[in-house]
């Protein structure tokens, strides 16, 4: 199970108890399960999310930490007028 808060996710990534790919896959699963009812996402780019997660994990693996949100999945809200 993925951490439930951003703070927990960041701590778990740095402790090595989970990976960004694991968190991202779990959250994508939640989106798949709940979005038909909630309609929160118009577009989900799962391949892109997983590619970013893999890149973050690769950086952690070589000791590179670019800041507190590295590896923490996020969503973008775009609104068009």
PDB file of N, CA and C in Angstrom:
ATOM      1  N   UNK A   1       0.839  -1.184   0.000  1.00  0.00           N
ATOM      2  CA  UNK A   1       0.000   0.000   0.000  1.00  0.00           C
ATOM      3  C   UNK A   1       0.879   1.240   0.000  1.00  0.00           C
ATOM      4  N   UNK A   2       0.551   2.180  -0.855  1.00  0.00           N
ATOM      5  CA  UNK A   2       1.323   3.416  -0.952  1.00  0.00           C
ATOM      6  C   UNK A   2       1.052   4.297   0.258  1.00  0.00           C
ATOM      7  N   UNK A   3       2.054   5.072   0.648  1.00  0.00           N
ATOM      8  CA  UNK A   3       1.830   6.033   1.733  1.00  0.00           C
ATOM      9  C   UNK A   3       0.666   6.959   1.400  1.00  0.00           C
ATOM     10  N   UNK A   4      -0.032   7.432   2.423  1.00  0.00           N
ATOM     11  CA  UNK A   4      -1.247   8.206   2.194  1.00  0.00           C
ATOM     12  C   UNK A   4      -1.016   9.713   2.110  1.00  0.00           C
ATOM     13  N   UNK A   5       0.104  10.209   2.575  1.00  0.00           N
ATOM     14  CA  UNK A   5       0.358  11.639   2.503  1.00  0.00           C
ATOM     15  C   UNK A   5       1.636  11.892   1.706  1.00  0.00           C
ATOM     16  N   UNK A   6       1.783  13.114   1.234  1.00  0.00           N
ATOM     17  CA  UNK A   6       3.007  13.485   0.522  1.00  0.00           C
ATOM     18  C   UNK A   6       4.209  13.324   1.443  1.00  0.00           C
ATOM     19  N   UNK A   7       4.056  13.755   2.679  1.00  0.00           N
ATOM     20  CA  UNK A   7       5.157  13.650   3.648  1.00  0.00           C
ATOM     21  C   UNK A   7       5.553  12.192   3.856  1.00  0.00           C
ATOM     22  N   UNK A   8       4.561  11.305   4.014  1.00  0.00           N
ATOM     23  CA  UNK A   8       4.840   9.876   4.194  1.00  0.00           C
ATOM     24  C   UNK A   8       5.503   9.282   2.953  1.00  0.00           C
ATOM     25  N   UNK A   9       5.027   9.673   1.780  1.00  0.00           N
ATOM     26  CA  UNK A   9       5.607   9.159   0.538  1.00  0.00           C
ATOM     27  C   UNK A   9       7.060   9.580   0.414  1.00  0.00           C
ATOM     28  N   UNK A  10       7.333  10.856   0.672  1.00  0.00           N
ATOM     29  CA  UNK A  10       8.708  11.354   0.574  1.00  0.00           C
ATOM     30  C   UNK A  10       9.626  10.634   1.556  1.00  0.00           C
ATOM     31  N   UNK A  11       9.144  10.420   2.777  1.00  0.00           N
ATOM     32  CA  UNK A  11       9.955   9.727   3.784  1.00  0.00           C
ATOM     33  C   UNK A  11      10.204   8.283   3.384  1.00  0.00           C
ATOM     34  N   UNK A  12       9.185   7.609   2.888  1.00  0.00           N
ATOM     35  CA  UNK A  12       9.322   6.203   2.491  1.00  0.00           C
ATOM     36  C   UNK A  12      10.278   6.057   1.308  1.00  0.00           C
ATOM     37  N   UNK A  13      10.223   6.991   0.372  1.00  0.00           N
ATOM     38  CA  UNK A  13      11.141   6.947  -0.767  1.00  0.00           C
ATOM     39  C   UNK A  13      12.580   7.089  -0.303  1.00  0.00           C
ATOM     40  N   UNK A  14      12.819   8.008   0.613  1.00  0.00           N
ATOM     41  CA  UNK A  14      14.178   8.226   1.090  1.00  0.00           C
ATOM     42  C   UNK A  14      14.665   7.112   2.007  1.00  0.00           C
ATOM     43  N   UNK A  15      13.743   6.462   2.701  1.00  0.00           N
ATOM     44  CA  UNK A  15      14.109   5.328   3.560  1.00  0.00           C
ATOM     45  C   UNK A  15      14.310   4.051   2.742  1.00  0.00           C
ATOM     46  N   UNK A  16      13.870   4.072   1.499  1.00  0.00           N
ATOM     47  CA  UNK A  16      14.009   2.895   0.646  1.00  0.00           C
ATOM     48  C   UNK A  16      12.972   1.820   0.917  1.00  0.00           C
ATOM     49  N   UNK A  17      11.882   2.177   1.597  1.00  0.00           N
ATOM     50  CA  UNK A  17      10.855   1.181   1.899  1.00  0.00           C
ATOM     51  C   UNK A  17       9.818   1.049   0.786  1.00  0.00           C
ATOM     52  N   UNK A  18       9.876   1.945  -0.187  1.00  0.00           N
ATOM     53  CA  UNK A  18       9.028   1.862  -1.371  1.00  0.00           C
ATOM     54  C   UNK A  18       9.746   2.575  -2.495  1.00  0.00           C
ATOM     55  N   UNK A  19       9.203   2.482  -3.680  1.00  0.00           N
ATOM     56  CA  UNK A  19       9.759   3.189  -4.829  1.00  0.00           C
ATOM     57  C   UNK A  19       8.686   4.083  -5.424  1.00  0.00           C
ATOM     58  N   UNK A  20       9.138   5.016  -6.221  1.00  0.00           N
ATOM     59  CA  UNK A  20       8.200   5.880  -6.915  1.00  0.00           C
ATOM     60  C   UNK A  20       7.324   5.067  -7.871  1.00  0.00           C
ATOM     61  N   UNK A  21       7.905   4.068  -8.501  1.00  0.00           N
ATOM     62  CA  UNK A  21       7.120   3.217  -9.411  1.00  0.00           C
ATOM     63  C   UNK A  21       6.017   2.494  -8.634  1.00  0.00           C
ATOM     64  N   UNK A  22       6.323   1.958  -7.457  1.00  0.00           N
ATOM     65  CA  UNK A  22       5.297   1.272  -6.659  1.00  0.00           C
ATOM     66  C   UNK A  22       4.173   2.220  -6.275  1.00  0.00           C
ATOM     67  N   UNK A  23       4.534   3.419  -5.814  1.00  0.00           N
ATOM     68  CA  UNK A  23       3.520   4.400  -5.418  1.00  0.00           C
ATOM     69  C   UNK A  23       2.677   4.794  -6.628  1.00  0.00           C
ATOM     70  N   UNK A  24       3.341   5.053  -7.741  1.00  0.00           N
ATOM     71  CA  UNK A  24       2.636   5.488  -8.947  1.00  0.00           C
ATOM     72  C   UNK A  24       1.685   4.407  -9.439  1.00  0.00           C
ATOM     73  N   UNK A  25       2.130   3.165  -9.456  1.00  0.00           N
ATOM     74  CA  UNK A  25       1.242   2.071  -9.897  1.00  0.00           C
ATOM     75  C   UNK A  25       0.016   1.954  -8.999  1.00  0.00           C
ATOM     76  N   UNK A  26       0.228   2.073  -7.693  1.00  0.00           N
ATOM     77  CA  UNK A  26      -0.911   1.988  -6.782  1.00  0.00           C
ATOM     78  C   UNK A  26      -1.889   3.131  -7.030  1.00  0.00           C
ATOM     79  N   UNK A  27      -1.365   4.331  -7.178  1.00  0.00           N
ATOM     80  CA  UNK A  27      -2.250   5.480  -7.391  1.00  0.00           C
ATOM     81  C   UNK A  27      -2.956   5.404  -8.740  1.00  0.00           C
ATOM     82  N   UNK A  28      -2.271   4.913  -9.760  1.00  0.00           N
ATOM     83  CA  UNK A  28      -2.940   4.714 -11.050  1.00  0.00           C
ATOM     84  C   UNK A  28      -4.063   3.688 -10.923  1.00  0.00           C
ATOM     85  N   UNK A  29      -3.846   2.661 -10.106  1.00  0.00           N
ATOM     86  CA  UNK A  29      -4.903   1.678  -9.851  1.00  0.00           C
ATOM     87  C   UNK A  29      -6.107   2.302  -9.166  1.00  0.00           C
ATOM     88  N   UNK A  30      -5.841   3.193  -8.228  1.00  0.00           N
ATOM     89  CA  UNK A  30      -6.937   3.895  -7.547  1.00  0.00           C
ATOM     90  C   UNK A  30      -7.699   4.776  -8.524  1.00  0.00           C
ATOM     91  N   UNK A  31      -6.956   5.451  -9.394  1.00  0.00           N
ATOM     92  CA  UNK A  31      -7.613   6.281 -10.398  1.00  0.00           C
ATOM     93  C   UNK A  31      -8.495   5.419 -11.289  1.00  0.00           C
ATOM     94  N   UNK A  32      -7.967   4.292 -11.760  1.00  0.00           N
ATOM     95  CA  UNK A  32      -8.748   3.388 -12.608  1.00  0.00           C
ATOM     96  C   UNK A  32     -10.022   2.928 -11.911  1.00  0.00           C
ATOM     97  N   UNK A  33      -9.900   2.638 -10.615  1.00  0.00           N
ATOM     98  CA  UNK A  33     -11.050   2.117  -9.871  1.00  0.00           C
ATOM     99  C   UNK A  33     -12.083   3.196  -9.553  1.00  0.00           C
ATOM    100  N   UNK A  34     -11.623   4.395  -9.224  1.00  0.00           N
ATOM    101  CA  UNK A  34     -12.537   5.422  -8.717  1.00  0.00           C
ATOM    102  C   UNK A  34     -12.949   6.474  -9.734  1.00  0.00           C
ATOM    103  N   UNK A  35     -12.152   6.672 -10.765  1.00  0.00           N
ATOM    104  CA  UNK A  35     -12.462   7.758 -11.698  1.00  0.00           C
ATOM    105  C   UNK A  35     -13.777   7.584 -12.450  1.00  0.00           C
ATOM    106  N   UNK A  36     -14.194   6.360 -12.782  1.00  0.00           N
ATOM    107  CA  UNK A  36     -15.496   6.255 -13.447  1.00  0.00           C
ATOM    108  C   UNK A  36     -16.648   6.829 -12.601  1.00  0.00           C
ATOM    109  N   UNK A  37     -16.524   6.736 -11.294  1.00  0.00           N
ATOM    110  CA  UNK A  37     -17.549   7.278 -10.394  1.00  0.00           C
ATOM    111  C   UNK A  37     -17.311   8.750 -10.096  1.00  0.00           C
ATOM    112  N   UNK A  38     -16.063   9.105  -9.821  1.00  0.00           N
ATOM    113  CA  UNK A  38     -15.752  10.465  -9.390  1.00  0.00           C
ATOM    114  C   UNK A  38     -15.562  11.453 -10.541  1.00  0.00           C
ATOM    115  N   UNK A  39     -15.053  10.962 -11.650  1.00  0.00           N
ATOM    116  CA  UNK A  39     -14.805  11.836 -12.787  1.00  0.00           C
ATOM    117  C   UNK A  39     -13.787  12.927 -12.506  1.00  0.00           C
ATOM    118  N   UNK A  40     -12.788  12.620 -11.714  1.00  0.00           N
ATOM    119  CA  UNK A  40     -11.791  13.614 -11.320  1.00  0.00           C
ATOM    120  C   UNK A  40     -10.750  13.887 -12.397  1.00  0.00           C
ATOM    121  N   UNK A  41     -10.515  12.936 -13.261  1.00  0.00           N
ATOM    122  CA  UNK A  41      -9.479  13.067 -14.281  1.00  0.00           C
ATOM    123  C   UNK A  41     -10.092  12.932 -15.667  1.00  0.00           C
ATOM    124  N   UNK A  42      -9.758  13.880 -16.542  1.00  0.00           N
ATOM    125  CA  UNK A  42     -10.191  13.787 -17.936  1.00  0.00           C
ATOM    126  C   UNK A  42      -9.196  12.930 -18.707  1.00  0.00           C
ATOM    127  N   UNK A  43      -7.922  13.183 -18.476  1.00  0.00           N
ATOM    128  CA  UNK A  43      -6.851  12.467 -19.164  1.00  0.00           C
ATOM    129  C   UNK A  43      -5.857  11.954 -18.136  1.00  0.00           C
ATOM    130  N   UNK A  44      -5.515  10.690 -18.233  1.00  0.00           N
ATOM    131  CA  UNK A  44      -4.488  10.096 -17.379  1.00  0.00           C
ATOM    132  C   UNK A  44      -3.404   9.572 -18.304  1.00  0.00           C
ATOM    133  N   UNK A  45      -2.188  10.058 -18.118  1.00  0.00           N
ATOM    134  CA  UNK A  45      -1.071   9.640 -18.960  1.00  0.00           C
ATOM    135  C   UNK A  45      -0.216   8.682 -18.131  1.00  0.00           C
ATOM    136  N   UNK A  46      -0.689   7.454 -18.038  1.00  0.00           N
ATOM    137  CA  UNK A  46      -0.055   6.451 -17.181  1.00  0.00           C
ATOM    138  C   UNK A  46       1.382   6.163 -17.600  1.00  0.00           C
ATOM    139  N   UNK A  47       1.625   6.024 -18.900  1.00  0.00           N
ATOM    140  CA  UNK A  47       2.992   5.726 -19.362  1.00  0.00           C
ATOM    141  C   UNK A  47       3.958   6.840 -18.976  1.00  0.00           C
ATOM    142  N   UNK A  48       3.519   8.079 -19.103  1.00  0.00           N
ATOM    143  CA  UNK A  48       4.356   9.212 -18.725  1.00  0.00           C
ATOM    144  C   UNK A  48       4.618   9.249 -17.233  1.00  0.00           C
ATOM    145  N   UNK A  49       3.581   8.961 -16.453  1.00  0.00           N
ATOM    146  CA  UNK A  49       3.733   8.940 -14.990  1.00  0.00           C
ATOM    147  C   UNK A  49       4.727   7.869 -14.575  1.00  0.00           C
ATOM    148  N   UNK A  50       4.617   6.702 -15.185  1.00  0.00           N
ATOM    149  CA  UNK A  50       5.537   5.614 -14.841  1.00  0.00           C
ATOM    150  C   UNK A  50       6.964   5.919 -15.301  1.00  0.00           C
ATOM    151  N   UNK A  51       7.103   6.571 -16.442  1.00  0.00           N
ATOM    152  CA  UNK A  51       8.449   6.952 -16.916  1.00  0.00           C
ATOM    153  C   UNK A  51       9.091   7.950 -15.956  1.00  0.00           C
ATOM    154  N   UNK A  52       8.309   8.916 -15.471  1.00  0.00           N
ATOM    155  CA  UNK A  52       8.845   9.881 -14.508  1.00  0.00           C
ATOM    156  C   UNK A  52       9.209   9.187 -13.195  1.00  0.00           C
ATOM    157  N   UNK A  53       8.386   8.219 -12.786  1.00  0.00           N
ATOM    158  CA  UNK A  53       8.674   7.475 -11.558  1.00  0.00           C
ATOM    159  C   UNK A  53       9.964   6.671 -11.705  1.00  0.00           C
ATOM    160  N   UNK A  54      10.149   6.030 -12.846  1.00  0.00           N
ATOM    161  CA  UNK A  54      11.372   5.263 -13.091  1.00  0.00           C
ATOM    162  C   UNK A  54      12.596   6.174 -13.066  1.00  0.00           C
ATOM    163  N   UNK A  55      12.464   7.364 -13.642  1.00  0.00           N
ATOM    164  CA  UNK A  55      13.587   8.319 -13.644  1.00  0.00           C
ATOM    165  C   UNK A  55      13.923   8.761 -12.220  1.00  0.00           C
ATOM    166  N   UNK A  56      12.903   9.018 -11.413  1.00  0.00           N
ATOM    167  CA  UNK A  56      13.141   9.415 -10.022  1.00  0.00           C
ATOM    168  C   UNK A  56      13.826   8.292  -9.257  1.00  0.00           C
ATOM    169  N   UNK A  57      13.355   7.062  -9.455  1.00  0.00           N
ATOM    170  CA  UNK A  57      13.976   5.923  -8.777  1.00  0.00           C
ATOM    171  C   UNK A  57      15.420   5.739  -9.203  1.00  0.00           C
ATOM    172  N   UNK A  58      15.706   5.969 -10.478  1.00  0.00           N
ATOM    173  CA  UNK A  58      17.083   5.843 -10.968  1.00  0.00           C
ATOM    174  C   UNK A  58      17.986   6.887 -10.304  1.00  0.00           C
ATOM    175  N   UNK A  59      17.471   8.087 -10.111  1.00  0.00           N
ATOM    176  CA  UNK A  59      18.256   9.113  -9.425  1.00  0.00           C
ATOM    177  C   UNK A  59      18.520   8.732  -7.971  1.00  0.00           C
ATOM    178  N   UNK A  60      17.485   8.255  -7.282  1.00  0.00           N
ATOM    179  CA  UNK A  60      17.686   7.812  -5.898  1.00  0.00           C
ATOM    180  C   UNK A  60      18.736   6.704  -5.836  1.00  0.00           C
ATOM    181  N   UNK A  61      18.710   5.805  -6.815  1.00  0.00           N
ATOM    182  CA  UNK A  61      19.623   4.658  -6.816  1.00  0.00           C
ATOM    183  C   UNK A  61      21.092   5.075  -6.890  1.00  0.00           C
ATOM    184  N   UNK A  62      21.355   6.243  -7.472  1.00  0.00           N
ATOM    185  CA  UNK A  62      22.743   6.714  -7.563  1.00  0.00           C
ATOM    186  C   UNK A  62      23.012   7.852  -6.579  1.00  0.00           C
ATOM    187  N   UNK A  63      22.110   8.014  -5.616  1.00  0.00           N
ATOM    188  CA  UNK A  63      22.338   8.968  -4.547  1.00  0.00           C
ATOM    189  C   UNK A  63      21.971  10.412  -4.856  1.00  0.00           C
ATOM    190  N   UNK A  64      21.218  10.634  -5.925  1.00  0.00           N
ATOM    191  CA  UNK A  64      20.818  11.993  -6.287  1.00  0.00           C
ATOM    192  C   UNK A  64      19.423  12.261  -5.724  1.00  0.00           C
ATOM    193  N   UNK A  65      19.325  13.316  -4.938  1.00  0.00           N
ATOM    194  CA  UNK A  65      18.045  13.731  -4.355  1.00  0.00           C
ATOM    195  C   UNK A  65      17.836  15.194  -4.721  1.00  0.00           C
ATOM    196  N   UNK A  66      16.900  15.446  -5.612  1.00  0.00           N
ATOM    197  CA  UNK A  66      16.688  16.799  -6.134  1.00  0.00           C
ATOM    198  C   UNK A  66      15.670  17.608  -5.340  1.00  0.00           C
ATOM    199  N   UNK A  67      15.255  17.096  -4.216  1.00  0.00           N
ATOM    200  CA  UNK A  67      14.331  17.867  -3.394  1.00  0.00           C
ATOM    201  C   UNK A  67      13.214  17.017  -2.834  1.00  0.00           C
ATOM    202  N   UNK A  68      12.427  17.594  -1.939  1.00  0.00           N
ATOM    203  CA  UNK A  68      11.455  16.822  -1.169  1.00  0.00           C
ATOM    204  C   UNK A  68      10.345  16.166  -1.986  1.00  0.00           C
ATOM    205  N   UNK A  69      10.095  16.645  -3.193  1.00  0.00           N
ATOM    206  CA  UNK A  69       9.018  16.048  -3.992  1.00  0.00           C
ATOM    207  C   UNK A  69       9.518  15.074  -5.048  1.00  0.00           C
ATOM    208  N   UNK A  70      10.824  14.836  -5.099  1.00  0.00           N
ATOM    209  CA  UNK A  70      11.342  13.873  -6.075  1.00  0.00           C
ATOM    210  C   UNK A  70      10.688  12.518  -5.847  1.00  0.00           C
ATOM    211  N   UNK A  71      10.102  11.978  -6.901  1.00  0.00           N
ATOM    212  CA  UNK A  71       9.501  10.653  -6.831  1.00  0.00           C
ATOM    213  C   UNK A  71       8.073  10.619  -6.332  1.00  0.00           C
ATOM    214  N   UNK A  72       7.566  11.741  -5.840  1.00  0.00           N
ATOM    215  CA  UNK A  72       6.188  11.790  -5.340  1.00  0.00           C
ATOM    216  C   UNK A  72       5.276  12.103  -6.526  1.00  0.00           C
ATOM    217  N   UNK A  73       4.350  11.205  -6.863  1.00  0.00           N
ATOM    218  CA  UNK A  73       3.460  11.460  -8.002  1.00  0.00           C
ATOM    219  C   UNK A  73       2.581  12.688  -7.768  1.00  0.00           C
ATOM    220  N   UNK A  74       2.257  13.361  -8.868  1.00  0.00           N
ATOM    221  CA  UNK A  74       1.378  14.525  -8.762  1.00  0.00           C
ATOM    222  C   UNK A  74       0.458  14.581  -9.975  1.00  0.00           C
ATOM    223  N   UNK A  75      -0.582  15.358  -9.851  1.00  0.00           N
ATOM    224  CA  UNK A  75      -1.529  15.582 -10.941  1.00  0.00           C
ATOM    225  C   UNK A  75      -1.554  17.064 -11.251  1.00  0.00           C
ATOM    226  N   UNK A  76      -1.892  17.381 -12.475  1.00  0.00           N
ATOM    227  CA  UNK A  76      -1.970  18.768 -12.902  1.00  0.00           C
ATOM    228  C   UNK A  76      -3.399  19.090 -13.285  1.00  0.00           C
ATOM    229  N   UNK A  77      -3.874  20.199 -12.794  1.00  0.00           N
ATOM    230  CA  UNK A  77      -5.213  20.669 -13.124  1.00  0.00           C
ATOM    231  C   UNK A  77      -5.075  21.757 -14.173  1.00  0.00           C
ATOM    232  N   UNK A  78      -5.642  21.503 -15.331  1.00  0.00           N
ATOM    233  CA  UNK A  78      -5.634  22.525 -16.364  1.00  0.00           C
ATOM    234  C   UNK A  78      -7.070  22.913 -16.651  1.00  0.00           C
ATOM    235  N   UNK A  79      -7.286  24.185 -16.725  1.00  0.00           N
ATOM    236  CA  UNK A  79      -8.631  24.683 -16.986  1.00  0.00           C
ATOM    237  C   UNK A  79      -8.566  25.564 -18.219  1.00  0.00           C
ATOM    238  N   UNK A  80      -9.417  25.278 -19.165  1.00  0.00           N
ATOM    239  CA  UNK A  80      -9.446  26.114 -20.367  1.00  0.00           C
ATOM    240  C   UNK A  80     -10.726  26.927 -20.364  1.00  0.00           C
ATOM    241  N   UNK A  81     -10.617  28.121 -20.884  1.00  0.00           N
ATOM    242  CA  UNK A  81     -11.772  29.020 -20.920  1.00  0.00           C
ATOM    243  C   UNK A  81     -12.443  28.971 -22.254  1.00  0.00           C
TER     244      UNK A  81
END
